[in-house]
Amino acid sequence: MEYNFSDIEKKWQHQWTVDGRYKVKTDPSRPKYYVLDMFPYPSGAGLHVGHPLGYIASDVYARFKRLKGFNVLHPMGYDAFGLPAEQYAIDHGIHPAVSTDANIRSFRKQYDNIGFCYDWDREVRTSDAKYYKWTQWIFLQLFKSWYDRRQGKAMPVEDLVGIFEKEGNLAHPCPGNTATRFTAAEWKGFDHRRQEEILMNYRLAYCGYGEVNWCEALGTVLANDEVINGVSERGGFPVVKKKLRQWYLRITDYADRLLEGLEKVDFSDSMKEMQSNWIGKSFGAEITFDVYAPDTTPAAPGAPPTSHVTGFAAHPPGDPSLATHTTRSGITPAPHRLTVYTTRPDTLFGVDFMVVAPEHELIEKITSAEQHTTVEEYIAYVKSRSERERMAEKKITGCFTGAYAVHPFTGLHIPIWISEYVLAGYGTGAIMAVPCGDERDFKFAQYFNIPITNIIGEHFNGTEANPTKEAKLENSGFLDGIVMKDAIVFMIEKLEQKGIGTRKVNYRMRDASFSRQRYWGEPFPIIWQDGIAIPLDEKELPLKLPHVEKYGPGPEGEGPLANVPAWTARHLETNTMPGYAGSSWYFLRYMDPHNDEVFCSRAASDYWGQVDLYIGGTEHAVGHLLYSRMWTKALYDLGLIGHDEPYKRLVNQGMIQGSSRFVYRLELKGTHQVEERIKKTPVFITYGIRNIEGEPEFHELVTLGVRNIFNEPSLELDSIAVSTLHVDVNIVDGSELDTEAFKKWRAEYANAQFMLEDGKYVCGTEVEKMSKSKFNTVNPDDLVNRYGADTFRMYEMFLGPVEQSKPWDTKGIEGVHRFLRKLWRLFFDENKGKIWTTEQATPAELKSLYKTIKKVEEDTERFSFNTGVSALMIGVNELTDLKCHKKEVLEKLIVILTPYAPHVAEELWQLIGNPGSILDAPYPKVEEKYLVETAKNYPIAINGKTRTELNIALDATQQQVEAMVLADETVKKWLEGNSPKKVIYVRNKMINVVI
RNA sequence: GCCCGGAUGGCGGAACUGGUAGACGCGUCAGACUCAAAAUCUGGUUAUCGCAAGGUAGUGCAGGUUCGAUUCCUGUUCCGGGCACCA
């Protein structure tokens, strides 16, 4: 009886589905475990062996937890809305719903081959109206909520209206615009439209007018995390800043909680760091400087120089920039103020100039008449530059405004410059520049010849800024002699006393842009009436996406929905939600996927709670993971769920890289005749020959070869070039090319000739990203057909740690396949048939079994599947050596194998006459008594130097060993006059006495 | 530039809180079975010296702590990943 994996796997996959073995029920009487995969975007491209890695790992773990008695939720679905489907529709005229559906079907077909234990009854698709009804509903909850910073949680907007009517907004400054301040009376005086405008600025999902990342090629705006190096993440199209009306999520109000939440979840350090860097919390101070601006109108010709400049202290000698500026006429005090944000208020005495962003509103008010043209030109220049150029070039640019700020402690005037290195969107859009301590400020000062004040003495060498916090301050007035890091607090207190500065926390993270000018996404359940956004009645949900024939953008940057008359007639919002909307809460829907009354019943979400284990790639670090964490927190605040972090533990699977193979084609220059023949008969040289390219014998060797191939003994070659080409890895065995398959691979290679080494054509190799264009993809279907799903699953796990990236090598799969056949042979012999028996197992056999169970159980539990597979292999090898065919032993072995190779385990389970399914078998308990070891001679050493041996039972405890060793006569002699510091007992190796 | 992570045989990788390297698999070599091949099985496989028993060196490099270091500390090189004018 042979191991016929393909029959076995088909049979059981079918049987399990028929029996509903993977159906999961909410059952509060049992402990739950929730294992979740990041659901895929159903793209049209086929799968390669890298894709299922995470799914296999989660499947192994889900099955393991099930055997251990947990009620395991392990669902799957599709993130079906998104740009590529729409792009495909534009290019091919196929409706996204149709192509998405087709893609999902082919996905499912490929995945089903591998034998996953998903409960498909719980499948969700974000593009399904039954699903996005609730995405829209949650959006409305966010729209109807605001973030109460005093309580640190989201609250209904109705409450906010009540507060405004009672006390205005003085206790709750407007997050959208801090300048908006009003009393209760004023609030009541506002008209409806104004009130709505104000409320909009508080909502968690709000519509605002702001600078966005506009991608012309995609015809939509993108969130910050969808823009990489100035181009779109999808497609790599250029992205520019543009002012547009957009929807946003007020994720910034959750910044602190998103940060704090990281402390109570089990994510990798690098993942936590990526998220906290993205949030980018920094502590510092805002400092306000008085600004003295010169006349902004040109002085009349011949007018006398004004000398009534007050408040200007004398300038330090040898300060040419200030000297020249202050002698100029036309400077008058003006009532302007410039607020900067700094993390280093301790360096305030080192400020040599100020820099404002080119978009800063103060510029037009303070620019001197003299500098007017220069400033205008500079701003025009900055506008002409794309985000991309700015990032790529990093040129030092800037210009002087002609205005000065006044130092609050020294009274010195500090020139105010404009430069693009200061970003309008961060902090106050203005900085105080301290060249001796900040590298950018230093370079700027150098470039524009601005004198540098040194406040850190010898720590500053004049050629490089030093951002230390450890130096003692000099030239710093009341801070002199204080170490910088201590001076920070001191300075802030002083600034607060003077009323010109305050402690301030800043975040890099911006509110998330939440609208797309696209078709294939969730419509917003919003109607616009006279500029007021009115939420659709929840009874009207889902607001279904209308069918369209054309997917082009609407007028004036609006989405395709603006071309649908029925849509615009109702004044419905024409934008759609971004790709991350549906994925921000899908883990909740799986808990209660068919509920029409509510997005997820409280009973279901209370039972299933957090995702215990979430598996997926790192690429969602700052997108999906952050958004879904925010949604969870908002839903928690509103009392809709009982937990505020969605994922308890996150595992990021590594990438499986491709192992590319190369062939080397000759490009010959010689007589016309030769070139013609090479065209018809391409010649490839093996790696060994190509490797000596450049050596003297290379030319001779190739010439000889070519003469042979074309049978022209006198042929001469002028020059030989070699081009390197990717070749399909599937026609290469290790590094040896299957030359016949190669000839069939491409029509133009049908007549190919090869120059070999040792009778083989050896390919070059390199590890690269797996991709179709590099011909290094391996299709899982092929491997499943050839070796079976069980082998494939085990091999993917055997490759190495799940979290680690590693290159794919198909050859090794043979080893795992051999293992499964070897296992089979413990039960059945090819000739004799059944060889398993019901005899009683020997202690040696049980010892081997329990050792294996212990190791596999531990490894599986701690997610070390590669060593788990190894342990199974060792177990089978040992039982084979022991010629153990006993059911008592084997049936336990296959239970622990089940998570890895469920099909063969089930088949054997049945064949040895067990009732029921192995999927429901209990996980075997380790009988420790069989692991007890027999006595063994140990070498005893003093300080590592071996002296003698002692017979000790292998399961003796440390104390027992110590007592025996110290009682030994020989040891006693050694120790005369010494007392042992320590007796170290090294299992299976030696006993070391340290004196 | 900054912040993480890593470096172990020909290859993928083991080694749990320091315990006396290289598990397991691939590849490879030798042998058994076979007319032969495949499959299967057995044994060897870090390098080096030795017929052998055995010795010596060895976890990127240079030091340190320790009876003992792949594991801890300091410095350094290289590779991978993330961020990138965030004041």
CSV table of C-alpha atoms in Angstrom, one decimal, chain A residues 740-884:
chain,number,residue,atom,x,y,z
A,740,GLU,CA,16.0,20.5,-24.0
A,741,ALA,CA,13.4,22.2,-21.9
A,742,PHE,CA,15.3,25.5,-22.5
A,743,LYS,CA,15.0,25.0,-26.3
A,744,LYS,CA,11.2,24.6,-25.9
A,745,TRP,CA,11.0,27.5,-23.5
A,746,ARG,CA,11.3,30.2,-26.2
A,747,ALA,CA,10.8,29.8,-29.9
A,748,GLU,CA,14.0,31.9,-30.6
A,749,TYR,CA,16.0,29.4,-28.6
A,750,ALA,CA,14.8,26.3,-30.5
A,751,ASN,CA,18.2,25.9,-32.2
A,752,ALA,CA,20.2,27.0,-29.2
A,753,GLN,CA,23.7,25.5,-28.8
A,754,PHE,CA,25.6,25.2,-25.5
A,755,MET,CA,29.2,25.3,-24.5
A,756,LEU,CA,29.3,23.0,-21.4
A,757,GLU,CA,31.5,22.2,-18.5
A,758,ASP,CA,31.8,18.6,-17.3
A,759,GLY,CA,28.9,17.8,-19.8
A,760,LYS,CA,26.6,20.2,-18.0
A,761,TYR,CA,25.3,23.6,-18.6
A,762,VAL,CA,25.7,25.4,-15.3
A,763,CYS,CA,23.6,28.6,-14.7
A,764,GLY,CA,24.6,31.6,-12.7
A,765,THR,CA,22.5,32.2,-9.5
A,766,GLU,CA,21.4,35.2,-7.5
A,767,VAL,CA,18.8,35.9,-4.8
A,768,GLU,CA,16.3,38.5,-5.8
A,769,LYS,CA,12.8,39.5,-5.1
A,770,MET,CA,10.4,36.9,-6.5
A,771,SER,CA,8.8,38.3,-9.6
A,772,LYS,CA,7.4,37.1,-12.9
A,773,SER,CA,9.8,39.3,-14.9
A,774,LYS,CA,12.7,37.6,-13.3
A,775,PHE,CA,11.4,34.1,-14.2
A,776,ASN,CA,12.1,33.1,-10.6
A,777,THR,CA,8.6,32.4,-9.5
A,778,VAL,CA,7.5,29.0,-8.4
A,779,ASN,CA,3.9,28.1,-8.5
A,780,PRO,CA,2.5,26.3,-5.5
A,781,ASP,CA,0.1,24.3,-7.6
A,782,ASP,CA,2.9,22.6,-9.4
A,783,LEU,CA,4.5,21.6,-6.1
A,784,VAL,CA,1.2,20.4,-4.6
A,785,ASN,CA,0.6,18.3,-7.7
A,786,ARG,CA,4.0,16.8,-7.5
A,787,TYR,CA,4.5,16.3,-3.8
A,788,GLY,CA,1.1,16.9,-2.2
A,789,ALA,CA,-0.2,19.6,0.0
A,790,ASP,CA,1.1,18.1,3.2
A,791,THR,CA,4.6,18.0,1.8
A,792,PHE,CA,4.3,21.5,0.5
A,793,ARG,CA,2.9,22.9,3.8
A,794,MET,CA,5.6,21.2,5.9
A,795,TYR,CA,8.3,22.3,3.6
A,796,GLU,CA,7.3,26.0,3.7
A,797,MET,CA,7.4,25.7,7.5
A,798,PHE,CA,10.7,23.8,7.4
A,799,LEU,CA,12.5,26.5,5.4
A,800,GLY,CA,13.3,28.6,8.4
A,801,PRO,CA,11.7,30.9,11.0
A,802,VAL,CA,8.4,32.3,9.7
A,803,GLU,CA,9.4,35.9,10.5
A,804,GLN,CA,12.6,35.6,8.5
A,805,SER,CA,13.1,36.4,4.9
A,806,LYS,CA,14.7,33.6,3.0
A,807,PRO,CA,15.3,32.4,-0.6
A,808,TRP,CA,13.2,29.7,-2.0
A,809,ASP,CA,14.9,26.5,-3.0
A,810,THR,CA,12.6,23.8,-4.5
A,811,LYS,CA,15.2,21.1,-4.2
A,812,GLY,CA,14.9,20.7,-0.4
A,813,ILE,CA,11.3,19.7,-0.7
A,814,GLU,CA,12.4,16.1,-1.4
A,815,GLY,CA,13.6,15.7,2.1
A,816,VAL,CA,10.2,16.5,3.6
A,817,HIS,CA,8.5,14.3,1.1
A,818,ARG,CA,10.8,11.5,2.1
A,819,PHE,CA,9.8,12.1,5.6
A,820,LEU,CA,6.1,11.6,4.9
A,821,ARG,CA,6.8,8.5,3.0
A,822,LYS,CA,8.9,7.2,5.7
A,823,LEU,CA,6.1,7.9,8.2
A,824,TRP,CA,3.7,6.0,5.9
A,825,ARG,CA,6.0,3.0,5.9
A,826,LEU,CA,5.8,2.8,9.7
A,827,PHE,CA,2.1,1.8,9.1
A,828,PHE,CA,2.2,0.1,5.7
A,829,ASP,CA,4.7,-1.9,3.7
A,830,GLU,CA,4.6,-1.8,-0.1
A,831,ASN,CA,4.5,-5.6,-0.3
A,832,LYS,CA,3.3,-6.8,3.1
A,833,GLY,CA,0.6,-4.2,3.4
A,834,LYS,CA,-0.5,-3.4,6.9
A,835,ILE,CA,2.4,-3.7,9.3
A,836,TRP,CA,1.1,-1.7,12.3
A,837,THR,CA,0.3,-3.8,15.3
A,838,THR,CA,-1.6,-3.5,18.6
A,839,GLU,CA,1.4,-4.8,20.6
A,840,GLN,CA,2.4,-3.0,23.7
A,841,ALA,CA,5.1,-0.4,23.2
A,842,THR,CA,8.5,-0.8,24.9
A,843,PRO,CA,9.9,1.8,27.2
A,844,ALA,CA,12.4,2.8,24.6
A,845,GLU,CA,9.7,3.4,22.0
A,846,LEU,CA,7.6,5.4,24.5
A,847,LYS,CA,10.6,7.4,25.4
A,848,SER,CA,11.3,8.3,21.8
A,849,LEU,CA,7.6,9.2,21.4
A,850,TYR,CA,7.3,11.4,24.4
A,851,LYS,CA,10.5,13.2,23.7
A,852,THR,CA,9.1,14.0,20.3
A,853,ILE,CA,5.8,15.1,21.6
A,854,LYS,CA,7.4,17.4,24.1
A,855,LYS,CA,9.7,19.0,21.6
A,856,VAL,CA,7.0,19.4,18.9
A,857,GLU,CA,4.5,20.8,21.3
A,858,GLU,CA,6.9,23.3,22.7
A,859,ASP,CA,8.1,24.4,19.3
A,860,THR,CA,4.6,24.7,17.8
A,861,GLU,CA,3.5,26.7,20.8
A,862,ARG,CA,6.3,29.1,20.5
A,863,PHE,CA,5.8,29.4,16.7
A,864,SER,CA,9.1,27.7,15.9
A,865,PHE,CA,7.7,25.6,13.1
A,866,ASN,CA,10.9,24.8,11.4
A,867,THR,CA,12.3,23.1,14.5
A,868,GLY,CA,9.0,21.5,15.1
A,869,VAL,CA,9.2,19.8,11.7
A,870,SER,CA,12.7,18.8,12.5
A,871,ALA,CA,11.6,17.2,15.7
A,872,LEU,CA,8.9,15.2,13.9
A,873,MET,CA,11.6,14.0,11.4
A,874,ILE,CA,13.8,12.9,14.3
A,875,GLY,CA,10.9,11.1,15.9
A,876,VAL,CA,10.1,9.2,12.8
A,877,ASN,CA,13.7,8.3,12.2
A,878,GLU,CA,14.1,7.0,15.7
A,879,LEU,CA,10.9,4.9,15.5
A,880,THR,CA,12.1,3.5,12.1
A,881,ASP,CA,15.4,2.5,13.7
A,882,LEU,CA,13.5,0.9,16.6
A,883,LYS,CA,11.3,-0.9,14.0
A,884,CYS,CA,8.3,0.4,16.0
